[in-house]
PDB file of C-alpha atoms in Angstrom:
ATOM      1  CA  MET A  11     -31.432 -74.616  27.883  1.00 35.00           C
ATOM      2  CA  ASN A  12     -29.663 -77.851  26.882  1.00 36.00           C
ATOM      3  CA  LYS A  13     -31.224 -77.641  23.411  1.00 35.00           C
ATOM      4  CA  VAL A  14     -30.061 -74.052  23.056  1.00 33.00           C
ATOM      5  CA  LEU A  15     -26.502 -74.952  24.083  1.00 32.00           C
ATOM      6  CA  THR A  16     -26.453 -77.974  21.774  1.00 36.00           C
ATOM      7  CA  GLY A  17     -27.662 -75.876  18.854  1.00 39.00           C
ATOM      8  CA  ALA A  18     -25.049 -73.218  19.531  1.00 33.00           C
ATOM      9  CA  MET A  19     -22.290 -75.840  19.656  1.00 34.00           C
ATOM     10  CA  ILE A  20     -23.416 -77.352  16.334  1.00 34.00           C
ATOM     11  CA  LEU A  21     -23.545 -73.897  14.727  1.00 33.00           C
ATOM     12  CA  ALA A  22     -20.100 -73.019  16.047  1.00 35.00           C
ATOM     13  CA  SER A  23     -18.652 -76.321  14.862  1.00 37.00           C
ATOM     14  CA  THR A  24     -20.133 -75.818  11.387  1.00 38.00           C
ATOM     15  CA  SER A  25     -18.797 -72.282  11.073  1.00 39.00           C
ATOM     16  CA  ILE A  26     -15.278 -73.428  11.977  1.00 43.00           C
ATOM     17  CA  HIS A  27     -15.161 -75.773   8.986  1.00 52.00           C
ATOM     18  CA  ALA A  28     -17.151 -73.566   6.593  1.00 74.00           C
ATOM     19  CA  ASP A  29     -14.095 -71.642   5.471  1.00 87.00           C
ATOM     20  CA  PHE A  30     -11.192 -72.144   3.099  1.00 88.00           C
ATOM     21  CA  LEU A  31      -7.937 -73.504   4.445  1.00 87.00           C
ATOM     22  CA  HIS A  32      -5.594 -70.525   4.892  1.00 89.00           C
ATOM     23  CA  ILE A  33      -3.096 -70.643   2.016  1.00 90.00           C
ATOM     24  CA  GLU A  34      -1.076 -67.748   0.588  1.00 92.00           C
ATOM     25  CA  VAL A  35       1.558 -67.544  -2.159  1.00 91.00           C
ATOM     26  CA  SER A  36       3.026 -64.134  -3.103  1.00 93.00           C
ATOM     27  CA  ASN A  37       5.228 -63.085  -6.026  1.00 94.00           C
ATOM     28  CA  PHE A  38       5.667 -66.658  -7.240  1.00 93.00           C
ATOM     29  CA  THR A  39       8.030 -66.381 -10.233  1.00 95.00           C
ATOM     30  CA  GLY A  40       9.943 -69.109 -12.035  1.00 95.00           C
ATOM     31  CA  SER A  41      10.550 -71.351 -15.030  1.00 95.00           C
ATOM     32  CA  TYR A  42      10.192 -74.989 -16.047  1.00 93.00           C
ATOM     33  CA  LYS A  43      11.849 -77.225 -18.626  1.00 92.00           C
ATOM     34  CA  LYS A  44      10.516 -80.747 -18.606  1.00 89.00           C
ATOM     35  CA  PRO A  45      10.801 -82.491 -16.199  1.00 89.00           C
ATOM     36  CA  ASP A  46      12.265 -79.963 -13.701  1.00 92.00           C
ATOM     37  CA  GLY A  47      11.706 -76.366 -12.670  1.00 93.00           C
ATOM     38  CA  SER A  48      12.625 -73.735 -10.089  1.00 94.00           C
ATOM     39  CA  ALA A  49      10.961 -70.648  -8.666  1.00 93.00           C
ATOM     40  CA  THR A  50      11.033 -68.057  -5.883  1.00 94.00           C
ATOM     41  CA  ALA A  51       8.297 -66.529  -3.729  1.00 91.00           C
ATOM     42  CA  SER A  52       8.250 -63.677  -1.201  1.00 91.00           C
ATOM     43  CA  LYS A  53       5.612 -65.325   1.010  1.00 88.00           C
ATOM     44  CA  LEU A  54       4.366 -68.865   1.421  1.00 85.00           C
ATOM     45  CA  THR A  55       1.681 -69.960   3.887  1.00 86.00           C
ATOM     46  CA  ILE A  56       0.768 -73.696   3.787  1.00 76.00           C
ATOM     47  CA  PRO A  57      -0.361 -73.314   6.583  1.00 66.00           C
ATOM     48  CA  ASN A  58       2.566 -71.660   8.447  1.00 65.00           C
ATOM     49  CA  ALA A  59       3.879 -68.367   7.085  1.00 65.00           C
ATOM     50  CA  LEU A  60       7.313 -67.808   5.578  1.00 62.00           C
ATOM     51  CA  THR A  61       8.020 -64.218   4.559  1.00 66.00           C
ATOM     52  CA  SER A  62      11.656 -64.117   3.414  1.00 66.00           C
ATOM     53  CA  LYS A  63      12.767 -65.045  -0.116  1.00 76.00           C
ATOM     54  CA  ILE A  64      11.858 -68.696  -0.632  1.00 80.00           C
ATOM     55  CA  ASN A  65      13.490 -70.994  -3.173  1.00 87.00           C
ATOM     56  CA  ILE A  66      11.207 -73.677  -4.610  1.00 85.00           C
ATOM     57  CA  GLU A  67      12.270 -76.684  -6.704  1.00 90.00           C
ATOM     58  CA  LEU A  68      10.053 -78.881  -8.891  1.00 86.00           C
ATOM     59  CA  ARG A  69      11.399 -82.295  -9.843  1.00 88.00           C
ATOM     60  CA  GLY A  70       9.841 -84.756 -12.255  1.00 87.00           C
ATOM     61  CA  VAL A  71       9.547 -88.369 -11.057  1.00 86.00           C
ATOM     62  CA  GLU A  72       8.056 -91.494 -12.610  1.00 83.00           C
ATOM     63  CA  ASP A  73       4.523 -91.041 -11.238  1.00 82.00           C
ATOM     64  CA  GLY A  74       4.320 -87.231 -11.163  1.00 83.00           C
ATOM     65  CA  TYR A  75       6.227 -84.351  -9.571  1.00 87.00           C
ATOM     66  CA  ILE A  76       7.865 -83.483  -6.262  1.00 88.00           C
ATOM     67  CA  LEU A  77       7.718 -79.867  -5.064  1.00 82.00           C
ATOM     68  CA  GLN A  78      10.365 -79.014  -2.472  1.00 87.00           C
ATOM     69  CA  TYR A  79      11.194 -75.927  -0.392  1.00 79.00           C
ATOM     70  CA  LEU A  80      13.296 -75.706   2.772  1.00 78.00           C
ATOM     71  CA  ASP A  81      12.862 -79.113   4.443  1.00 79.00           C
ATOM     72  CA  LYS A  82       9.320 -79.636   3.130  1.00 79.00           C
ATOM     73  CA  GLU A  83       8.371 -81.907   0.246  1.00 84.00           C
ATOM     74  CA  TYR A  84       5.055 -82.488  -1.546  1.00 79.00           C
ATOM     75  CA  HIS A  85       4.461 -85.358  -3.949  1.00 84.00           C
ATOM     76  CA  PHE A  86       1.868 -84.726  -6.695  1.00 78.00           C
ATOM     77  CA  LYS A  87       0.953 -88.087  -8.200  1.00 77.00           C
ATOM     78  CA  ASN A  88      -0.687 -88.771 -11.577  1.00 74.00           C
ATOM     79  CA  PRO A  89      -1.175 -85.153 -12.769  1.00 73.00           C
ATOM     80  CA  PRO A  90      -3.697 -84.405 -15.568  1.00 66.00           C
ATOM     81  CA  SER A  91      -2.462 -85.138 -19.089  1.00 66.00           C
ATOM     82  CA  PHE A  92      -2.292 -81.423 -20.028  1.00 66.00           C
ATOM     83  CA  ILE A  93       0.250 -80.921 -17.207  1.00 74.00           C
ATOM     84  CA  ASN A  94       2.391 -83.774 -18.528  1.00 75.00           C
ATOM     85  CA  ASP A  95       2.255 -82.250 -22.037  1.00 79.00           C
ATOM     86  CA  ILE A  96       3.950 -79.007 -20.954  1.00 86.00           C
ATOM     87  CA  GLU A  97       7.506 -78.919 -22.310  1.00 90.00           C
ATOM     88  CA  THR A  98       8.653 -75.471 -21.145  1.00 94.00           C
ATOM     89  CA  GLY A  99       7.083 -72.712 -19.110  1.00 93.00           C
ATOM     90  CA  SER A 100       7.851 -69.391 -17.436  1.00 96.00           C
ATOM     91  CA  TRP A 101       5.679 -67.251 -15.188  1.00 95.00           C
ATOM     92  CA  ASN A 102       5.927 -63.951 -13.369  1.00 96.00           C
ATOM     93  CA  ASN A 103       4.350 -62.619 -10.196  1.00 96.00           C
ATOM     94  CA  ILE A 104       1.674 -65.222  -9.431  1.00 95.00           C
ATOM     95  CA  ASN A 105      -0.322 -64.387  -6.287  1.00 96.00           C
ATOM     96  CA  TYR A 106      -2.812 -66.788  -4.724  1.00 95.00           C
ATOM     97  CA  SER A 107      -4.651 -66.830  -1.419  1.00 95.00           C
ATOM     98  CA  THR A 108      -7.610 -68.450   0.299  1.00 94.00           C
ATOM     99  CA  ILE A 109      -8.570 -66.722   3.539  1.00 93.00           C
ATOM    100  CA  SER A 110     -11.878 -67.231   5.335  1.00 92.00           C
ATOM    101  CA  LYS A 111     -14.525 -67.325   2.583  1.00 94.00           C
ATOM    102  CA  SER A 112     -12.565 -65.659  -0.214  1.00 95.00           C
ATOM    103  CA  LEU A 113     -10.156 -66.930  -2.892  1.00 96.00           C
ATOM    104  CA  ASN A 114      -8.078 -64.413  -4.832  1.00 97.00           C
ATOM    105  CA  THR A 115      -5.552 -65.147  -7.538  1.00 97.00           C
ATOM    106  CA  GLY A 116      -3.698 -63.353 -10.311  1.00 97.00           C
ATOM    107  CA  LEU A 117      -0.580 -63.332 -12.448  1.00 96.00           C
ATOM    108  CA  THR A 118       1.344 -60.788 -14.496  1.00 97.00           C
ATOM    109  CA  SER A 119       2.470 -63.101 -17.303  1.00 97.00           C
ATOM    110  CA  PHE A 120       2.746 -66.763 -18.275  1.00 96.00           C
ATOM    111  CA  HIS A 121       4.265 -68.508 -21.304  1.00 96.00           C
ATOM    112  CA  SER A 122       4.396 -72.215 -22.136  1.00 94.00           C
ATOM    113  CA  GLU A 123       5.212 -74.611 -24.960  1.00 91.00           C
ATOM    114  CA  PHE A 124       3.425 -77.950 -25.167  1.00 83.00           C
ATOM    115  CA  ALA A 125       2.877 -80.569 -27.859  1.00 76.00           C
ATOM    116  CA  GLY A 126       4.358 -78.225 -30.468  1.00 77.00           C
ATOM    117  CA  GLU A 127       2.022 -75.359 -29.524  1.00 86.00           C
ATOM    118  CA  SER A 128       2.556 -72.143 -27.582  1.00 92.00           C
ATOM    119  CA  LEU A 129       0.434 -70.201 -25.107  1.00 93.00           C
ATOM    120  CA  GLN A 130       0.886 -66.724 -23.592  1.00 96.00           C
ATOM    121  CA  ILE A 131      -1.270 -65.079 -20.919  1.00 96.00           C
ATOM    122  CA  LYS A 132      -1.032 -61.516 -19.588  1.00 97.00           C
ATOM    123  CA  LYS A 133      -2.772 -59.982 -16.576  1.00 97.00           C
ATOM    124  CA  PHE A 134      -5.061 -62.703 -15.276  1.00 97.00           C
ATOM    125  CA  GLN A 135      -7.266 -62.067 -12.222  1.00 98.00           C
ATOM    126  CA  GLY A 136      -9.726 -64.324 -10.411  1.00 98.00           C
ATOM    127  CA  LYS A 137     -11.939 -64.328  -7.333  1.00 98.00           C
ATOM    128  CA  CYS A 138     -14.138 -67.121  -5.928  1.00 97.00           C
ATOM    129  CA  ASN A 139     -16.429 -67.147  -2.893  1.00 97.00           C
ATOM    130  CA  PHE A 140     -16.626 -70.160  -0.562  1.00 94.00           C
ATOM    131  CA  ASN A 141     -19.722 -72.286  -1.223  1.00 93.00           C
ATOM    132  CA  ARG A 142     -19.649 -75.435   0.957  1.00 89.00           C
ATOM    133  CA  ALA A 143     -17.314 -77.816   2.785  1.00 88.00           C
ATOM    134  CA  HIS A 144     -16.222 -81.110   1.182  1.00 85.00           C
ATOM    135  CA  ASN A 145     -14.978 -83.496   3.857  1.00 79.00           C
ATOM    136  CA  GLU A 146     -11.786 -81.487   4.368  1.00 74.00           C
ATOM    137  CA  SER A 147     -10.955 -81.658   0.628  1.00 83.00           C
ATOM    138  CA  TYR A 148      -9.366 -78.303  -0.171  1.00 86.00           C
ATOM    139  CA  GLY A 149      -9.359 -78.937  -3.931  1.00 87.00           C
ATOM    140  CA  LEU A 150     -13.097 -79.643  -4.067  1.00 90.00           C
ATOM    141  CA  GLN A 151     -13.831 -76.583  -1.922  1.00 92.00           C
ATOM    142  CA  VAL A 152     -11.974 -74.424  -4.446  1.00 93.00           C
ATOM    143  CA  LEU A 153     -13.604 -76.107  -7.465  1.00 94.00           C
ATOM    144  CA  ASP A 154     -17.116 -75.830  -6.019  1.00 96.00           C
ATOM    145  CA  ALA A 155     -16.587 -72.185  -5.077  1.00 96.00           C
ATOM    146  CA  CYS A 156     -15.312 -71.173  -8.511  1.00 96.00           C
ATOM    147  CA  LEU A 157     -18.186 -72.958 -10.301  1.00 97.00           C
ATOM    148  CA  THR A 158     -20.813 -71.307  -8.067  1.00 97.00           C
ATOM    149  CA  ASN A 159     -19.915 -67.655  -7.422  1.00 98.00           C
ATOM    150  CA  SER A 160     -16.805 -66.201  -9.035  1.00 98.00           C
ATOM    151  CA  SER A 161     -15.299 -63.757 -11.519  1.00 98.00           C
ATOM    152  CA  PHE A 162     -12.281 -64.047 -13.825  1.00 98.00           C
ATOM    153  CA  SER A 163     -10.609 -61.705 -16.300  1.00 98.00           C
ATOM    154  CA  ILE A 164      -7.767 -61.980 -18.817  1.00 97.00           C
ATOM    155  CA  SER A 165      -6.280 -58.911 -20.456  1.00 98.00           C
ATOM    156  CA  TYR A 166      -4.597 -60.861 -23.251  1.00 97.00           C
ATOM    157  CA  LEU A 167      -4.132 -64.485 -24.346  1.00 96.00           C
ATOM    158  CA  LEU A 168      -2.215 -65.622 -27.440  1.00 94.00           C
ATOM    159  CA  SER A 169      -2.263 -69.210 -28.739  1.00 92.00           C
ATOM    160  CA  SER A 170      -0.834 -70.980 -31.765  1.00 88.00           C
ATOM    161  CA  LYS A 171      -3.739 -73.462 -31.702  1.00 83.00           C
ATOM    162  CA  VAL A 172      -5.948 -72.151 -34.505  1.00 82.00           C
ATOM    163  CA  ASN A 173      -7.617 -75.049 -36.365  1.00 79.00           C
ATOM    164  CA  LYS A 174     -10.478 -75.880 -33.992  1.00 79.00           C
ATOM    165  CA  LEU A 175     -11.443 -72.260 -33.406  1.00 83.00           C
ATOM    166  CA  TYR A 176     -11.364 -71.588 -37.149  1.00 78.00           C
ATOM    167  CA  ASP A 177     -13.816 -74.469 -37.720  1.00 83.00           C
ATOM    168  CA  ILE A 178     -16.188 -72.955 -35.136  1.00 85.00           C
ATOM    169  CA  LEU A 179     -16.046 -69.432 -36.628  1.00 84.00           C
ATOM    170  CA  LEU A 180     -16.005 -70.507 -40.289  1.00 77.00           C
ATOM    171  CA  ASP A 181     -19.491 -69.143 -41.099  1.00 78.00           C
ATOM    172  CA  LEU A 182     -18.738 -65.637 -39.825  1.00 82.00           C
ATOM    173  CA  PRO A 183     -18.389 -62.922 -42.488  1.00 81.00           C
ATOM    174  CA  GLY A 184     -14.710 -62.386 -43.323  1.00 77.00           C
ATOM    175  CA  PHE A 185     -13.466 -65.661 -41.802  1.00 77.00           C
ATOM    176  CA  GLU A 186     -13.804 -67.659 -45.017  1.00 73.00           C
ATOM    177  CA  GLY A 187     -10.407 -68.717 -46.318  1.00 71.00           C
ATOM    178  CA  ILE A 188      -8.536 -67.010 -43.503  1.00 76.00           C
ATOM    179  CA  ASN A 189      -4.927 -68.159 -43.065  1.00 76.00           C
ATOM    180  CA  ALA A 190      -3.909 -67.342 -39.493  1.00 80.00           C
ATOM    181  CA  SER A 191      -1.008 -68.853 -37.535  1.00 84.00           C
ATOM    182  CA  GLU A 192      -2.095 -67.455 -34.146  1.00 90.00           C
ATOM    183  CA  VAL A 193      -5.304 -66.575 -32.340  1.00 91.00           C
ATOM    184  CA  SER A 194      -5.650 -64.009 -29.559  1.00 94.00           C
ATOM    185  CA  LEU A 195      -8.270 -63.358 -26.900  1.00 95.00           C
ATOM    186  CA  SER A 196      -8.461 -59.922 -25.287  1.00 97.00           C
ATOM    187  CA  ASN A 197     -10.478 -58.242 -22.551  1.00 97.00           C
ATOM    188  CA  ALA A 198     -12.137 -61.526 -21.631  1.00 97.00           C
ATOM    189  CA  ASN A 199     -14.436 -61.757 -18.601  1.00 98.00           C
ATOM    190  CA  LEU A 200     -16.166 -64.753 -17.016  1.00 98.00           C
ATOM    191  CA  ASN A 201     -18.727 -64.089 -14.277  1.00 98.00           C
ATOM    192  CA  ILE A 202     -20.606 -66.770 -12.348  1.00 98.00           C
ATOM    193  CA  LYS A 203     -23.451 -66.018  -9.924  1.00 98.00           C
ATOM    194  CA  LYS A 204     -25.471 -68.786  -8.283  1.00 97.00           C
ATOM    195  CA  ASN A 205     -24.107 -71.254 -10.880  1.00 97.00           C
ATOM    196  CA  SER A 206     -25.191 -69.129 -13.874  1.00 98.00           C
ATOM    197  CA  PHE A 207     -22.232 -67.998 -15.984  1.00 98.00           C
ATOM    198  CA  SER A 208     -21.615 -65.396 -18.658  1.00 98.00           C
ATOM    199  CA  PHE A 209     -18.451 -65.147 -20.755  1.00 98.00           C
ATOM    200  CA  LYS A 210     -17.503 -62.257 -23.041  1.00 98.00           C
ATOM    201  CA  GLY A 211     -14.289 -61.667 -24.981  1.00 97.00           C
ATOM    202  CA  LYS A 212     -12.831 -60.520 -28.306  1.00 96.00           C
ATOM    203  CA  VAL A 213     -11.262 -63.211 -30.517  1.00 93.00           C
ATOM    204  CA  ASN A 214      -8.822 -62.150 -33.225  1.00 92.00           C
ATOM    205  CA  MET A 215      -7.450 -64.304 -36.077  1.00 89.00           C
ATOM    206  CA  GLY A 216      -6.511 -61.472 -38.409  1.00 83.00           C
ATOM    207  CA  ILE A 217     -10.177 -60.453 -38.197  1.00 87.00           C
ATOM    208  CA  SER A 218     -11.984 -60.074 -34.877  1.00 90.00           C
ATOM    209  CA  ALA A 219     -15.273 -61.295 -33.436  1.00 92.00           C
ATOM    210  CA  ASN A 220     -16.967 -60.616 -30.109  1.00 95.00           C
ATOM    211  CA  VAL A 221     -17.794 -63.957 -28.483  1.00 96.00           C
ATOM    212  CA  THR A 222     -20.439 -64.453 -25.790  1.00 97.00           C
ATOM    213  CA  ILE A 223     -21.275 -67.739 -24.048  1.00 98.00           C
ATOM    214  CA  ALA A 224     -23.850 -68.222 -21.283  1.00 98.00           C
ATOM    215  CA  GLY A 225     -25.139 -71.158 -19.276  1.00 98.00           C
ATOM    216  CA  LYS A 226     -24.806 -72.934 -15.933  1.00 98.00           C
ATOM    217  CA  SER A 227     -21.942 -74.637 -14.123  1.00 98.00           C
ATOM    218  CA  GLU A 228     -21.817 -76.810 -11.008  1.00 97.00           C
ATOM    219  CA  TYR A 229     -19.923 -79.505  -9.161  1.00 95.00           C
ATOM    220  CA  ASP A 230     -22.075 -82.661  -8.995  1.00 95.00           C
ATOM    221  CA  ILE A 231     -21.158 -84.276  -5.661  1.00 92.00           C
ATOM    222  CA  LYS A 232     -23.047 -87.529  -6.274  1.00 93.00           C
ATOM    223  CA  GLU A 233     -21.335 -88.260  -9.613  1.00 93.00           C
ATOM    224  CA  ASN A 234     -18.051 -86.504  -8.697  1.00 91.00           C
ATOM    225  CA  ARG A 235     -17.999 -84.458 -11.891  1.00 93.00           C
ATOM    226  CA  VAL A 236     -18.182 -80.914 -13.233  1.00 95.00           C
ATOM    227  CA  VAL A 237     -21.350 -80.226 -15.227  1.00 97.00           C
ATOM    228  CA  ILE A 238     -21.462 -77.303 -17.678  1.00 97.00           C
ATOM    229  CA  LYS A 239     -24.686 -76.528 -19.549  1.00 98.00           C
ATOM    230  CA  VAL A 240     -24.279 -74.136 -22.492  1.00 98.00           C
ATOM    231  CA  ASP A 241     -27.503 -72.242 -23.187  1.00 98.00           C
ATOM    232  CA  LYS A 242     -26.094 -69.713 -25.663  1.00 97.00           C
ATOM    233  CA  ALA A 243     -22.923 -69.299 -27.716  1.00 97.00           C
ATOM    234  CA  LYS A 244     -22.623 -66.454 -30.230  1.00 95.00           C
ATOM    235  CA  ALA A 245     -19.896 -64.725 -32.229  1.00 93.00           C
ATOM    236  CA  SER A 246     -20.765 -61.378 -33.799  1.00 89.00           C
ATOM    237  CA  PHE A 247     -24.486 -62.168 -33.319  1.00 87.00           C
ATOM    238  CA  ILE A 248     -24.188 -65.511 -35.179  1.00 91.00           C
ATOM    239  CA  ASN A 249     -25.138 -68.689 -33.294  1.00 94.00           C
ATOM    240  CA  ILE A 250     -22.055 -70.932 -32.945  1.00 93.00           C
ATOM    241  CA  LYS A 251     -23.413 -73.310 -30.278  1.00 95.00           C
ATOM    242  CA  ASN A 252     -23.792 -76.373 -32.540  1.00 94.00           C
ATOM    243  CA  LYS A 253     -20.346 -75.905 -34.086  1.00 92.00           C
ATOM    244  CA  LEU A 254     -18.844 -75.484 -30.617  1.00 94.00           C
ATOM    245  CA  PHE A 255     -20.230 -78.865 -29.578  1.00 95.00           C
ATOM    246  CA  GLN A 256     -19.164 -80.509 -32.828  1.00 92.00           C
ATOM    247  CA  GLU A 257     -15.568 -79.563 -32.049  1.00 91.00           C
ATOM    248  CA  LEU A 258     -15.874 -80.566 -28.391  1.00 92.00           C
ATOM    249  CA  GLU A 259     -17.175 -83.992 -29.407  1.00 93.00           C
ATOM    250  CA  LYS A 260     -13.986 -84.545 -31.428  1.00 89.00           C
ATOM    251  CA  SER A 261     -11.991 -84.003 -28.224  1.00 87.00           C
ATOM    252  CA  GLU A 262     -13.869 -86.454 -25.995  1.00 91.00           C
ATOM    253  CA  THR A 263     -11.749 -88.550 -23.616  1.00 87.00           C
ATOM    254  CA  GLU A 264     -12.364 -90.854 -20.663  1.00 87.00           C
ATOM    255  CA  THR A 265     -12.784 -87.807 -18.449  1.00 87.00           C
ATOM    256  CA  LEU A 266     -14.378 -85.347 -20.924  1.00 90.00           C
ATOM    257  CA  LYS A 267     -17.853 -86.251 -22.176  1.00 94.00           C
ATOM    258  CA  VAL A 268     -20.080 -84.117 -24.404  1.00 96.00           C
ATOM    259  CA  ASP A 269     -23.847 -84.357 -24.890  1.00 96.00           C
ATOM    260  CA  ASN A 270     -25.235 -81.087 -26.326  1.00 96.00           C
ATOM    261  CA  PRO A 271     -26.013 -78.845 -24.405  1.00 97.00           C
ATOM    262  CA  TYR A 272     -24.000 -80.505 -21.600  1.00 97.00           C
ATOM    263  CA  ILE A 273     -20.261 -80.874 -21.019  1.00 96.00           C
ATOM    264  CA  TYR A 274     -19.193 -83.345 -18.325  1.00 96.00           C
ATOM    265  CA  ILE A 275     -15.720 -83.397 -16.777  1.00 93.00           C
ATOM    266  CA  LEU A 276     -15.261 -86.535 -14.688  1.00 91.00           C
ATOM    267  CA  LEU A 277     -13.045 -86.236 -11.606  1.00 86.00           C
ATOM    268  CA  LYS A 278     -10.970 -89.219 -10.527  1.00 72.00           C
TER     269      LYS A 278
END
């Protein structure tokens, strides 16, 4: 009987921690001009719920950003470089929640300017399923879940960053000598099941190509890194895998390492 009770207690204890932390943000809408921003939300649960209109302020400081609402304050230190590069931004109707074993997120629209480039996103949706606990680290729980079993979709994305994509698609019929100032991605879907992923979307640079990429993704606990293995990358039935890695190699940093067919993102 003691063994049965002990086993039940262990199982109960495990199930308590094998869930996401309950966090909800509803109708998060705002704008940002470096280094400060402001926004509103109709609901905020971190972890206690607020359901009236909530005013949120973001303030840039020397080592990162301070997010403040009501009498609460959160200090985000040493953000990733791509966050620091954002000069202006505006977003509409972001919703995000993690409840029990499910993460759901979405936004109506987003626009940003950074390093002289622009980015627009319309109708983004995402869902991730809890995979495993990580010593009470909410961020790693989310990362591990989204790399293991998840689905994402984007209705439309527009970027002014053309050069690298052009180099990858150069051998496709009709792309030779193209002179585009913007590139768009439409009806894009990324699905991950048991760490195997499949991406499909239509790229347009004045001429369009259907892009498909497949492989595996995982969070490597021992090395504290994201590992992405690309098994296939095609555009309009032409293999673009080698060109994809050639461009990725040009972008290597201390935290992004490339070794065809692997991409490693080191977490600090």
